[in-house]
Tab-separated table of C-alpha atoms and ligand atoms in Angstrom:
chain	number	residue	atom	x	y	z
A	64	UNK	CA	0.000	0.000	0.000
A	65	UNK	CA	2.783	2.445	-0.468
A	66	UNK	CA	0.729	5.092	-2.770
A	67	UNK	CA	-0.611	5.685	0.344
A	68	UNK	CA	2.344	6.510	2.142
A	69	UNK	CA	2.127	9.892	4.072
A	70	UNK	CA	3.123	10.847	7.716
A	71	UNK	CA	-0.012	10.947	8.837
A	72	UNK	CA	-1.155	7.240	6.932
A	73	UNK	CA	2.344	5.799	8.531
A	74	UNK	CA	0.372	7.017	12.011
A	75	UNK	CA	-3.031	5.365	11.178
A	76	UNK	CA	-1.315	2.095	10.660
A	77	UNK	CA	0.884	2.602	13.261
A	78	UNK	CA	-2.214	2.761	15.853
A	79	UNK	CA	-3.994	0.212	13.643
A	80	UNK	CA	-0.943	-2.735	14.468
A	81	UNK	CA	-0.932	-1.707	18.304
A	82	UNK	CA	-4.369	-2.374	18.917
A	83	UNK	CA	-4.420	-5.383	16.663
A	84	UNK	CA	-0.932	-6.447	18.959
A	85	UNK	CA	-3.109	-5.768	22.196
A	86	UNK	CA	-6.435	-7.938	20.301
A	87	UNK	CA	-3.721	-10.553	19.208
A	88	UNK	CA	-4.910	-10.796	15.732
A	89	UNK	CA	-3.560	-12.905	13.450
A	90	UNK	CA	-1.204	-10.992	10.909
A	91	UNK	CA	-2.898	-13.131	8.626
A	92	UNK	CA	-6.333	-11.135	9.155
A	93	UNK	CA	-4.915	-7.623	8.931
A	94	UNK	CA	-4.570	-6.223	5.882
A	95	UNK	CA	-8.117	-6.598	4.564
A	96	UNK	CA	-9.009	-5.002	7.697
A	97	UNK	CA	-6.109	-2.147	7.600
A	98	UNK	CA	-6.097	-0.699	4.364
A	99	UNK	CA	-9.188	1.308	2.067
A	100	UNK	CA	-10.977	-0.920	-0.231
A	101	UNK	CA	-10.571	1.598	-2.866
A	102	UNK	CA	-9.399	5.572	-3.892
A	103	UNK	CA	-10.231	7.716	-6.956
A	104	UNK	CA	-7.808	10.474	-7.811
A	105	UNK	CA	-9.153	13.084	-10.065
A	106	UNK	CA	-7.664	15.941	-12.273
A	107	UNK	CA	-9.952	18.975	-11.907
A	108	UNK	CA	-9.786	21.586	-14.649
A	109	UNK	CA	-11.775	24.810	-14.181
A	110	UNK	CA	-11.569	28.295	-15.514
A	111	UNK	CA	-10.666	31.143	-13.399
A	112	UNK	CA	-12.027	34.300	-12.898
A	113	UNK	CA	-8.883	36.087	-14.293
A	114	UNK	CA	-9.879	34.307	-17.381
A	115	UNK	CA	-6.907	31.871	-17.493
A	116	UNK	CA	-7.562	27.524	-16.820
A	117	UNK	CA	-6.256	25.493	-13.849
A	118	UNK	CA	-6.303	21.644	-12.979
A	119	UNK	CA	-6.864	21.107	-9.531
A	120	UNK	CA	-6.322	17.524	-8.258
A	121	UNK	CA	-8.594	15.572	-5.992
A	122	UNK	CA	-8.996	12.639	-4.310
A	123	UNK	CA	-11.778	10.309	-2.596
A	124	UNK	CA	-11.146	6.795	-0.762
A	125	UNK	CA	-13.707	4.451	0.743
A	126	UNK	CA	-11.829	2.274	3.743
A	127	UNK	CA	-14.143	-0.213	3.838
A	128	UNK	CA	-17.922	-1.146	2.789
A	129	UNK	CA	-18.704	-3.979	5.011
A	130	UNK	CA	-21.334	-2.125	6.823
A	131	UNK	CA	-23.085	-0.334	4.347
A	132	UNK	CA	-22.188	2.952	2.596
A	133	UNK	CA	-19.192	4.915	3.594
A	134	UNK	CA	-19.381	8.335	5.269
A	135	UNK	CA	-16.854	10.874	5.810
A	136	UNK	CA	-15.573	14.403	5.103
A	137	UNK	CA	-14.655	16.477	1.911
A	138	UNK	CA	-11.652	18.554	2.651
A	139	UNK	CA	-10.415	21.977	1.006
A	140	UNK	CA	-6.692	22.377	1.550
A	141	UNK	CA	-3.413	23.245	0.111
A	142	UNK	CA	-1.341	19.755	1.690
A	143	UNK	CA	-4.506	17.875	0.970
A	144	UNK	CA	-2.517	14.173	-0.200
A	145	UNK	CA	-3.748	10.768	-1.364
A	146	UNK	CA	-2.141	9.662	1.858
A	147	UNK	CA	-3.710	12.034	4.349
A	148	UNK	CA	-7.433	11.333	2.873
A	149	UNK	CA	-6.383	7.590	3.577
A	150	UNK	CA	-5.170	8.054	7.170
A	151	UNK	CA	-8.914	10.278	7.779
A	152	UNK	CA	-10.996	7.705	5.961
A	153	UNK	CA	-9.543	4.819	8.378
A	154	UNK	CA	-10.190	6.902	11.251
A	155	UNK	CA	-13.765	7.546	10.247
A	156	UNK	CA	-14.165	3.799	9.877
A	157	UNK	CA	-13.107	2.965	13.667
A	158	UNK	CA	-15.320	6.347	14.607
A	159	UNK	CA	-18.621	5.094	12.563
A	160	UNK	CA	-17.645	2.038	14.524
A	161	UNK	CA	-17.190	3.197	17.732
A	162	UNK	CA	-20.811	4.806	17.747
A	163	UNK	CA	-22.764	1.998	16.234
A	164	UNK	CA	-23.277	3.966	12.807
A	165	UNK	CA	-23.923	1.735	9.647
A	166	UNK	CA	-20.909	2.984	7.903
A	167	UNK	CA	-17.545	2.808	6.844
A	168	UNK	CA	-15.297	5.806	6.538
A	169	UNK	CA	-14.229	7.574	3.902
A	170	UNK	CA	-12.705	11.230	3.274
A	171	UNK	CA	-12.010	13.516	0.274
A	172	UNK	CA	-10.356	16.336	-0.440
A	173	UNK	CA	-9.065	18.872	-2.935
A	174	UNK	CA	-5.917	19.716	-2.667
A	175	UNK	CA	-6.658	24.224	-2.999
A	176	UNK	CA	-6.907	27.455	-1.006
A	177	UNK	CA	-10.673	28.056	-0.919
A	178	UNK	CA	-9.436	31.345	1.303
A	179	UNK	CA	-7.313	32.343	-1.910
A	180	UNK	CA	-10.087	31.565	-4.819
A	181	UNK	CA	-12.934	33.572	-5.862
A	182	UNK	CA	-16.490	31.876	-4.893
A	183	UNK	CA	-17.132	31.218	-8.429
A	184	UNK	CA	-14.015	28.823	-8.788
A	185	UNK	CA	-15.073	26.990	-5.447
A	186	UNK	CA	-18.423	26.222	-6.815
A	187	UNK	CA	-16.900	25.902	-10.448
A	188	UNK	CA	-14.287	23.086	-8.411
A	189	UNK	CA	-16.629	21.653	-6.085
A	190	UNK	CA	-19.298	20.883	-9.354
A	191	UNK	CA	-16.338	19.433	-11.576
A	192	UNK	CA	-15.160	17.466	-8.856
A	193	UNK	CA	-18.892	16.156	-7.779
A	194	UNK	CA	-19.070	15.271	-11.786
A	195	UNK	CA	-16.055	12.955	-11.211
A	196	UNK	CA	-16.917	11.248	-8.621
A	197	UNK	CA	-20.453	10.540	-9.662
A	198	UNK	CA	-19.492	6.743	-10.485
A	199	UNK	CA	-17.940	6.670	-6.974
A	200	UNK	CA	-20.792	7.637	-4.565
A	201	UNK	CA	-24.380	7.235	-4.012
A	202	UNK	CA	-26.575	7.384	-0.999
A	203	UNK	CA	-26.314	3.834	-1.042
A	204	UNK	CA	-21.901	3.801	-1.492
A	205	UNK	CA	-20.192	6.963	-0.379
A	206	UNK	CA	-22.160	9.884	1.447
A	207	UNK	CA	-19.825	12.683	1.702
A	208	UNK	CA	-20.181	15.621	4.233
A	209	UNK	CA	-18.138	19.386	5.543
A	210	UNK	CA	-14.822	18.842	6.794
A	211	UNK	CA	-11.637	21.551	7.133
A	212	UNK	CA	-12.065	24.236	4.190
A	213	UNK	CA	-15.956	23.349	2.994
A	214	UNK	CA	-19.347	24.319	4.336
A	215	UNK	CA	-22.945	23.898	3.930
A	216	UNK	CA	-22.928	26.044	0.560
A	217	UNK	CA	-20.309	23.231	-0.825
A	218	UNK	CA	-22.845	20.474	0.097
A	219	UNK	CA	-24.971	22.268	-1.280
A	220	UNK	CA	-23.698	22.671	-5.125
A	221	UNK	CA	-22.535	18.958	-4.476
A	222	UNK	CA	-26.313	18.199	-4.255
A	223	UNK	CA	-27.234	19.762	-6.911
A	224	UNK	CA	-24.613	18.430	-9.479
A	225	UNK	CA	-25.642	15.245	-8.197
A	226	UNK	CA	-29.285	16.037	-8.598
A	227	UNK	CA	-28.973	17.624	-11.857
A	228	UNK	CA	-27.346	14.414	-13.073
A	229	UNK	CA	-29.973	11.817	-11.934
A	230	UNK	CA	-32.576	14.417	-12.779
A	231	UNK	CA	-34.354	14.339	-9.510
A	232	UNK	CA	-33.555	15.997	-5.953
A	233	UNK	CA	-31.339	13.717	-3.689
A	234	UNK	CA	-30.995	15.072	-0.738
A	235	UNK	CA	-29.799	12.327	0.818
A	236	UNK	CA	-26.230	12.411	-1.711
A	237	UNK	CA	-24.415	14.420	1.179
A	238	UNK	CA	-24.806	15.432	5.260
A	239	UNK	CA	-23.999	18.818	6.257
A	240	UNK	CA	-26.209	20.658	3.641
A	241	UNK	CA	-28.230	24.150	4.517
A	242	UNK	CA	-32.163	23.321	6.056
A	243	UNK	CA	-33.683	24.248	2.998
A	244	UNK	CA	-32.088	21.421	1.569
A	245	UNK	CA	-32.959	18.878	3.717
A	246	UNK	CA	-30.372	19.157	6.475
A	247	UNK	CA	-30.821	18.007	10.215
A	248	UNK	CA	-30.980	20.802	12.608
A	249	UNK	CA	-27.967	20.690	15.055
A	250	UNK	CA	-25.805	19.321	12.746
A	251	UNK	CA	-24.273	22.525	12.162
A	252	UNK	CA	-22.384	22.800	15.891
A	253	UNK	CA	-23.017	18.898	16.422
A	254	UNK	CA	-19.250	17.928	16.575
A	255	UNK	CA	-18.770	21.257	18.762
A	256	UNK	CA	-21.330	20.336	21.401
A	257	UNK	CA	-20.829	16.743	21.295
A	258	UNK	CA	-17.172	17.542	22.147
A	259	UNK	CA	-18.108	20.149	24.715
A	260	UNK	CA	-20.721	17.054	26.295
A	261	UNK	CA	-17.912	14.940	26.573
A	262	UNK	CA	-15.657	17.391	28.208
A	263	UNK	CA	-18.075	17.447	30.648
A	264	UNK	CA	-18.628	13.866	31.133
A	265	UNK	CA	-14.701	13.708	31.662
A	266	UNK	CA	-14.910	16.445	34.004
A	267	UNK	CA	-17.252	14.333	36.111
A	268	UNK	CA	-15.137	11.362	35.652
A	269	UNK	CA	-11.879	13.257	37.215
A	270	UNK	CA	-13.659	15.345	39.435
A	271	UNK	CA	-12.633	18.662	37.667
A	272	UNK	CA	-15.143	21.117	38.278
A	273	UNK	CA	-15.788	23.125	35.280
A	274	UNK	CA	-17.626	26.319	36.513
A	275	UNK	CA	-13.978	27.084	37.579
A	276	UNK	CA	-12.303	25.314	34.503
A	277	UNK	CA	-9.653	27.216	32.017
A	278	UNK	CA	-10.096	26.395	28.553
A	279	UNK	CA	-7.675	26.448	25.695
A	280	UNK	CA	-8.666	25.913	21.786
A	281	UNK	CA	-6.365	25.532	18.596
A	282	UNK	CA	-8.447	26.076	15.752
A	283	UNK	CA	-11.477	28.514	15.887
A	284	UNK	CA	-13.528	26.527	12.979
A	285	UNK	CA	-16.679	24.851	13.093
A	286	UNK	CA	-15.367	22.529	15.712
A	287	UNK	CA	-13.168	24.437	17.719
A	288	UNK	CA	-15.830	27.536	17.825
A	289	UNK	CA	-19.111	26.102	18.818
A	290	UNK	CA	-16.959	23.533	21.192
A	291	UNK	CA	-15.742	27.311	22.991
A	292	UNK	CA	-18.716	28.662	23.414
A	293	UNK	CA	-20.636	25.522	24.624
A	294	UNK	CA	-18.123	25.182	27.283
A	295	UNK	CA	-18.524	28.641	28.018
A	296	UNK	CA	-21.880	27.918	28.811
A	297	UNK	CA	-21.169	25.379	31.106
A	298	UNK	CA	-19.431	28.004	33.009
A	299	UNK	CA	-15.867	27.558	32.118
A	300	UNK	CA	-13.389	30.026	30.908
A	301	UNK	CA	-12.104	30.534	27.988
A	302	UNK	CA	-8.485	31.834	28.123
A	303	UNK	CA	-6.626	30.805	25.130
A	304	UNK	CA	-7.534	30.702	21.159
A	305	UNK	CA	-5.745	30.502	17.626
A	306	UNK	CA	-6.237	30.045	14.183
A	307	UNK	CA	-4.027	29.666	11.069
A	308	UNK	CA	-2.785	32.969	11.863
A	309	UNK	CA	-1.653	32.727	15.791
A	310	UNK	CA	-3.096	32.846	19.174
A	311	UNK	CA	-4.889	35.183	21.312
A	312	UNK	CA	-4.796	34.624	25.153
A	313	UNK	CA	-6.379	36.456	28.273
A	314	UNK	CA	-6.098	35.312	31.813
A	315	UNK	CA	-9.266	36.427	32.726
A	316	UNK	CA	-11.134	34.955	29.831
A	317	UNK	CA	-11.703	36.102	26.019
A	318	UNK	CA	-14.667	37.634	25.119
A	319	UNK	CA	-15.674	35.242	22.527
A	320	UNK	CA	-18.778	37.363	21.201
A	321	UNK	CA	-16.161	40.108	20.705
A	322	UNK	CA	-13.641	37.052	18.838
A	323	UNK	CA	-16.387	35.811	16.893
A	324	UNK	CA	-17.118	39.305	15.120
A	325	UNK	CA	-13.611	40.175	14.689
A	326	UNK	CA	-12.993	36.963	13.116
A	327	UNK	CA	-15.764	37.759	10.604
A	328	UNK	CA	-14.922	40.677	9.597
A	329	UNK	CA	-10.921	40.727	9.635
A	330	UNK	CA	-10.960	36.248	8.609
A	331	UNK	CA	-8.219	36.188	11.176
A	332	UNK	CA	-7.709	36.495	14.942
A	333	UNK	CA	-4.822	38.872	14.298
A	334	UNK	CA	-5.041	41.974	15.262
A	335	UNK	CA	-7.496	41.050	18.057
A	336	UNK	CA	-6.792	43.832	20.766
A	337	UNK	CA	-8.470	42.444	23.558
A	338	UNK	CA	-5.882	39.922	24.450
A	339	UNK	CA	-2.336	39.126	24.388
A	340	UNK	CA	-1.087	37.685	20.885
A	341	UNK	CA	0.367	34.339	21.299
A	342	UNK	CA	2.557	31.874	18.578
A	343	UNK	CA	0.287	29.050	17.873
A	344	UNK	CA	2.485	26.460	20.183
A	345	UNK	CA	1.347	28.875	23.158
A	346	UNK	CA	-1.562	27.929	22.635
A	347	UNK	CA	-0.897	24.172	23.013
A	348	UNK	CA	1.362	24.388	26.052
A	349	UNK	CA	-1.128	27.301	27.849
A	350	UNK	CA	-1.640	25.932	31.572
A	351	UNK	CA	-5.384	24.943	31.638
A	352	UNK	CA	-7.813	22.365	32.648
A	353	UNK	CA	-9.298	21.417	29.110
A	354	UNK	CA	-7.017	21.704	26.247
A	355	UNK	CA	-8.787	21.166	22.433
A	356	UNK	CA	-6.490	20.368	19.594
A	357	UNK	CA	-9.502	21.942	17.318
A	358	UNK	CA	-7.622	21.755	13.504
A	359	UNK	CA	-5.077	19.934	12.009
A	360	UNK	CA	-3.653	16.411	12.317
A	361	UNK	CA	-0.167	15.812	14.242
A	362	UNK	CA	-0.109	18.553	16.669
A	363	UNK	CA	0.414	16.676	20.007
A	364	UNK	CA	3.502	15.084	19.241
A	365	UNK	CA	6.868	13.582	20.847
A	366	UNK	CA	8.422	17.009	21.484
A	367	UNK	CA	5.799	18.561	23.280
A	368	UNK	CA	3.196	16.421	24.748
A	369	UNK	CA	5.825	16.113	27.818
A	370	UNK	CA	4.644	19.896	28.399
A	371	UNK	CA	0.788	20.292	27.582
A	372	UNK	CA	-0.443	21.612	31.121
A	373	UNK	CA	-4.068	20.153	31.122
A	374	UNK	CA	-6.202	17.876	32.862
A	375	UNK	CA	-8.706	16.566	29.952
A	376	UNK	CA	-6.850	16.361	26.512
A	377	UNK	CA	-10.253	16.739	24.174
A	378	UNK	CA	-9.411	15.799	20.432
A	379	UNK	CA	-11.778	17.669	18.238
A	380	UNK	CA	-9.455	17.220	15.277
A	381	UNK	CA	-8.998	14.071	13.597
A	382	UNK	CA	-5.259	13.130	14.544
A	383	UNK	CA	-4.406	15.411	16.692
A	384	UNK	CA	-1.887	13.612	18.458
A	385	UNK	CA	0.968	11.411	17.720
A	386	UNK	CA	1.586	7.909	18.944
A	387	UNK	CA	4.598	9.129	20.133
A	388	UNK	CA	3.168	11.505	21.904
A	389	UNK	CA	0.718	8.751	23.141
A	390	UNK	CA	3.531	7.101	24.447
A	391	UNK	CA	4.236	10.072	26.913
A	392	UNK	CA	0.659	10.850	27.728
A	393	UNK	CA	0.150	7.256	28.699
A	394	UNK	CA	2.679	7.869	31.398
A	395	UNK	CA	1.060	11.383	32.807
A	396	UNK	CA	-1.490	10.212	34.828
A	397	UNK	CA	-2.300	14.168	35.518
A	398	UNK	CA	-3.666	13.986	31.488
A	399	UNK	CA	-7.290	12.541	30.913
A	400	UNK	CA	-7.693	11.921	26.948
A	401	UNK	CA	-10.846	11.898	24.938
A	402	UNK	CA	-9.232	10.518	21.880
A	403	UNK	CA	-10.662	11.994	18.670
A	404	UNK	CA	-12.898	8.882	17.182
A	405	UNK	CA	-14.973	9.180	20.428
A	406	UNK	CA	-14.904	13.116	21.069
A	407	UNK	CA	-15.254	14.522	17.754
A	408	UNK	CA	-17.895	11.621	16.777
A	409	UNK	CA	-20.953	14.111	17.094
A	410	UNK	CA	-20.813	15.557	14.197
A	411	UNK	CA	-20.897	12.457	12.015
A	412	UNK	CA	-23.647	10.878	14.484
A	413	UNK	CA	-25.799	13.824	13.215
A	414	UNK	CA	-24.755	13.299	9.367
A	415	UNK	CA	-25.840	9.738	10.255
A	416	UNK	CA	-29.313	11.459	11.070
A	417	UNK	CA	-29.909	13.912	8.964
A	418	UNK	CA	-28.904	10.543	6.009
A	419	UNK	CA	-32.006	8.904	7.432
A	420	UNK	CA	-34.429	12.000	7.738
A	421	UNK	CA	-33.960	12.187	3.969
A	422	UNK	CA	-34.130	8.941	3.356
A	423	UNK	CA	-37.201	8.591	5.160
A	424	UNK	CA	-38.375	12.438	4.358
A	425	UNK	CA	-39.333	12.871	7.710
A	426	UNK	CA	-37.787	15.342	10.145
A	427	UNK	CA	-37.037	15.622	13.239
A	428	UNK	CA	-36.706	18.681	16.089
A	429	UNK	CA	-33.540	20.180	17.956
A	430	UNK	CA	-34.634	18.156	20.772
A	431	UNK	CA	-35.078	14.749	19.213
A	432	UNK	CA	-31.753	14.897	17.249
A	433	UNK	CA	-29.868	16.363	20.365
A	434	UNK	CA	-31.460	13.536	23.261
A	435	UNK	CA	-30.463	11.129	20.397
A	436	UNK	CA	-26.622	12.834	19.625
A	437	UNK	CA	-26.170	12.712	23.803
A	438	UNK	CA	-27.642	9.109	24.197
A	439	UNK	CA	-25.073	7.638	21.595
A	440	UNK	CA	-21.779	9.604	22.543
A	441	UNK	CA	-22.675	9.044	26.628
A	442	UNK	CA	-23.241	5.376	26.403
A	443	UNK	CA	-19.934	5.268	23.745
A	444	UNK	CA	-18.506	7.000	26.512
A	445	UNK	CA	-18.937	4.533	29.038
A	446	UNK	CA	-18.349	1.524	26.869
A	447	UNK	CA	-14.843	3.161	26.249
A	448	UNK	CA	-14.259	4.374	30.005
A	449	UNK	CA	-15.258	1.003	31.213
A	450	UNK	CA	-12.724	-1.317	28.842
A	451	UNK	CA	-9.952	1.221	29.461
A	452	UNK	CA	-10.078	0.895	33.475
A	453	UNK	CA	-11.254	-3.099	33.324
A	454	UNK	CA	-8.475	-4.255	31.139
A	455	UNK	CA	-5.884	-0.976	31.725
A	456	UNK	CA	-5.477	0.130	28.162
A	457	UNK	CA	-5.268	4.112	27.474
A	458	UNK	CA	-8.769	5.479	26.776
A	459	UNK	CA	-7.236	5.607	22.819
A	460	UNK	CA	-6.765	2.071	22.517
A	461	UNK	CA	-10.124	1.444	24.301
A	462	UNK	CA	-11.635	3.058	21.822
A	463	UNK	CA	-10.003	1.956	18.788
A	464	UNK	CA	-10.231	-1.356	20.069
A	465	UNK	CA	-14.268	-1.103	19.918
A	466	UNK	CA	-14.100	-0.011	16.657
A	467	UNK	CA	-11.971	-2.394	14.953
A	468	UNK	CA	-13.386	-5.339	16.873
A	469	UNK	CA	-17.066	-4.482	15.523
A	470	UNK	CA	-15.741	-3.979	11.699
A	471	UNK	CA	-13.427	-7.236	12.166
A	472	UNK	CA	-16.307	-9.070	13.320
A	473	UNK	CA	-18.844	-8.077	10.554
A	474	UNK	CA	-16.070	-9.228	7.752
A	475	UNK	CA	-15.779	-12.227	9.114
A	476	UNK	CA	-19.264	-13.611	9.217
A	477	UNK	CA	-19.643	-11.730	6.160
A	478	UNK	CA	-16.664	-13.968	4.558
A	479	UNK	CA	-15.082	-13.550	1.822
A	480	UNK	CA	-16.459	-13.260	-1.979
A	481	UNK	CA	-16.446	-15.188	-4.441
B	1313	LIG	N1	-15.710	15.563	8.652
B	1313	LIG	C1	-16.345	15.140	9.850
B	1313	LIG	C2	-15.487	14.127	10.594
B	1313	LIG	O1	-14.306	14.093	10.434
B	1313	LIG	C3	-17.771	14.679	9.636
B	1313	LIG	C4	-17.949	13.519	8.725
B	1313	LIG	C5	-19.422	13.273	8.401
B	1313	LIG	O2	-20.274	13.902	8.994
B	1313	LIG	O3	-19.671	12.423	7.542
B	1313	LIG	O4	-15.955	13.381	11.412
């Protein structure tokens, strides 16, 4: 599988072979289990605004379709790699998993800089790109949904390419899409609050009190935004922040209304006077109770997970941390860690419902999809808190154990074909 080799695909595998050490699985059984069933790489040519052509490339692999379709992001970004979108897709396998969802994973991405094109070329990208894939996914093969760099408008011209092609609506062709469209409510700030639910479940479980909790977050997205300002009102504090371009820190909290419309009208949390700018790395090593990696994979790694200064390590990016790193957390017993396939899992829980609203074209309220997101990520929760302290694994391996077990066990009483 080397066209898939990438640092953060070496790390998928890497955590794949530990758990299957600590499962002792035959080495026999693991490669159907380890590696996608299948990629697409596409060349994407578009015209530009400034009247000139360019070929983007993108890519799209399905890790495995034992369980039904496969479900993951579709990610704007300039490193976007064949390799990365392999390492994701696995990791959205053990996630859809982990929560009982009737998926496998898959991911996508574009490798652009939707910050650096006009809005015509995004749409103009994301329609080519949709037109390339359309022998690749289905509501019934690959449902594909927001991830780093695209939004509800993307779902939404991926939609309607889609549509236009079969020459009726299907909603039901992506997750993530605008209401009018057929989206779930909540699944907007679903990753966000499932995150910020979990922090609070971990709280409880360490006896951290979060009305007087500190909060740091890397990454002021989707994830990392909504999972600020649902802890915020939990009670904690919010002292530390940063996006692509840096960090912003206050010891007495950040006003996040204040960050919020700064951030939309400047697209960056430079220049933000209200607090103290800070690199980026601050931000990671900023003493606090809750610490969320909030963006991009590999950010917890060997060199400074021995510093992080936080009680509950909440992984609302996918990655986030190394297994080196993991080595060195697994030692700090002062470090609780609510490893990404469990914390960030509320956001594709609610993809996973607003698939079956449309499916069924029948919708549901705030408070039916929220009791529903809570009831699957707490009893998740304590499936993964109770294997990690019965059989003393890290709360990572518990978890990725789960995950793998329930895909290895559907392939083999599916057996194999022909
Ligand atoms: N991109 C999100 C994730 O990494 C959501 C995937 C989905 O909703 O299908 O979990």
């Amino acid at each position: 599988m080397e066209a898939y080799d990438s640092p953060a695909f070496r790390m998928a595998c890497q955590q794949f072979d530990a758990v299957a050490d600590h499962l002792q699985m035959p080495q026999a059984e693991r490669p159907r289990l380890k590696y996608p069933k299948r990629s697409l790489i596409v060349s994407l040519p578009i015209n530009c605004e400034d009247g000139t052509q360019k070929v983007y490339t993108g890519f799209r692999v399905q890790h495995h379709l034992t369980l039904g379709p496969t479900k993951g992001g579709l990610r704007f970004h300039p490193d976007v790699t064949l390799g990365e979108v392999a390492a994701l897709a696995m990791w959205m396998s053990w996630k859809c998993a982990l929560t009982g969802l009737p998926y496998g994973g898959a991911k996508g991405g574009i490798a652009c800089d939707p910050h650096r094109m006009a809005p015509r070329e995004v749409e103009r990208l994301t329609r080519r790109y949709t037109q390339e894939m359309i022998p690749f996914i289905g509501p019934q093969v690959d449902v594909m949904a927001p991830d780093m760099g695209t939004n509800e408008q993307v779902m939404a011209w991926i939609m309607d390419s889609y549509s236009m092609h079969m020459g009726y609506s299907v909603p039901s062709i992506v997750t993530g899409k605008p209401l009018s469209l057929g989206g779930s409510v909540g699944r907007r700030e679903a990753t966000g609050r499932g995150v910020a639910h979990l922090v609070a479940r971990a709280a409880d479980t360490i006896g951290l009190d979060l009305k007087t909790a500190t909060v740091a977050v890397q990454g002021f997205g989707n994830v990392g935004s909504v999972a600020a300002l649902t802890l915020e009102s939990y009670g904690a504090t919010v002292v530390a922040v940063s996006d692509v371009s840096g960090g912003v820190f206050n010891a007495r909290g950040l006003d996040l209304e204040k960050l919020a419309k700064h951030l939309a009208k400047e697209r960056t949390l430079h220049g933000f006077t209200e607090a103290e700018a800070i690199t980026n790395d601050q931000v990671l090593l900023t003493p606090c109770d809750v610490l969320v990696p909030a963006a991009m994979e590999r950010q917890i790694t060997g060199d400074n997970a021995g510093r992080i200064q936080c009680r509950i390590l909440a992984e609302g990016a996918n990655g986030p941390t190394t297994p080196e790193a993991d080595a060195i957390l697994s030692r700090r017993e002062d470090v609780f860690v609510l490893p990404d396939i469990l914390c960030n899992a509320g956001g594709v829980v609610v993809s996973y419902f607003e698939w079956v609203q449309d499916l069924q074209s029948f919708f549901w309220s705030e408070t039916e999809v929220m009791e529903k997101l809570y009831r699957i990520l707490d009893e998740s929760y304590d499936r993964v808190l109770h294997s990690s302290r019965s059989r003393n694994i890290s709360m990572r391996t518990a978890a990725l154990c789960a995950g793998i077990q329930r895909v290895r066990e559907a392939k083999a009483i599916r057996g194999l074909f022909p």
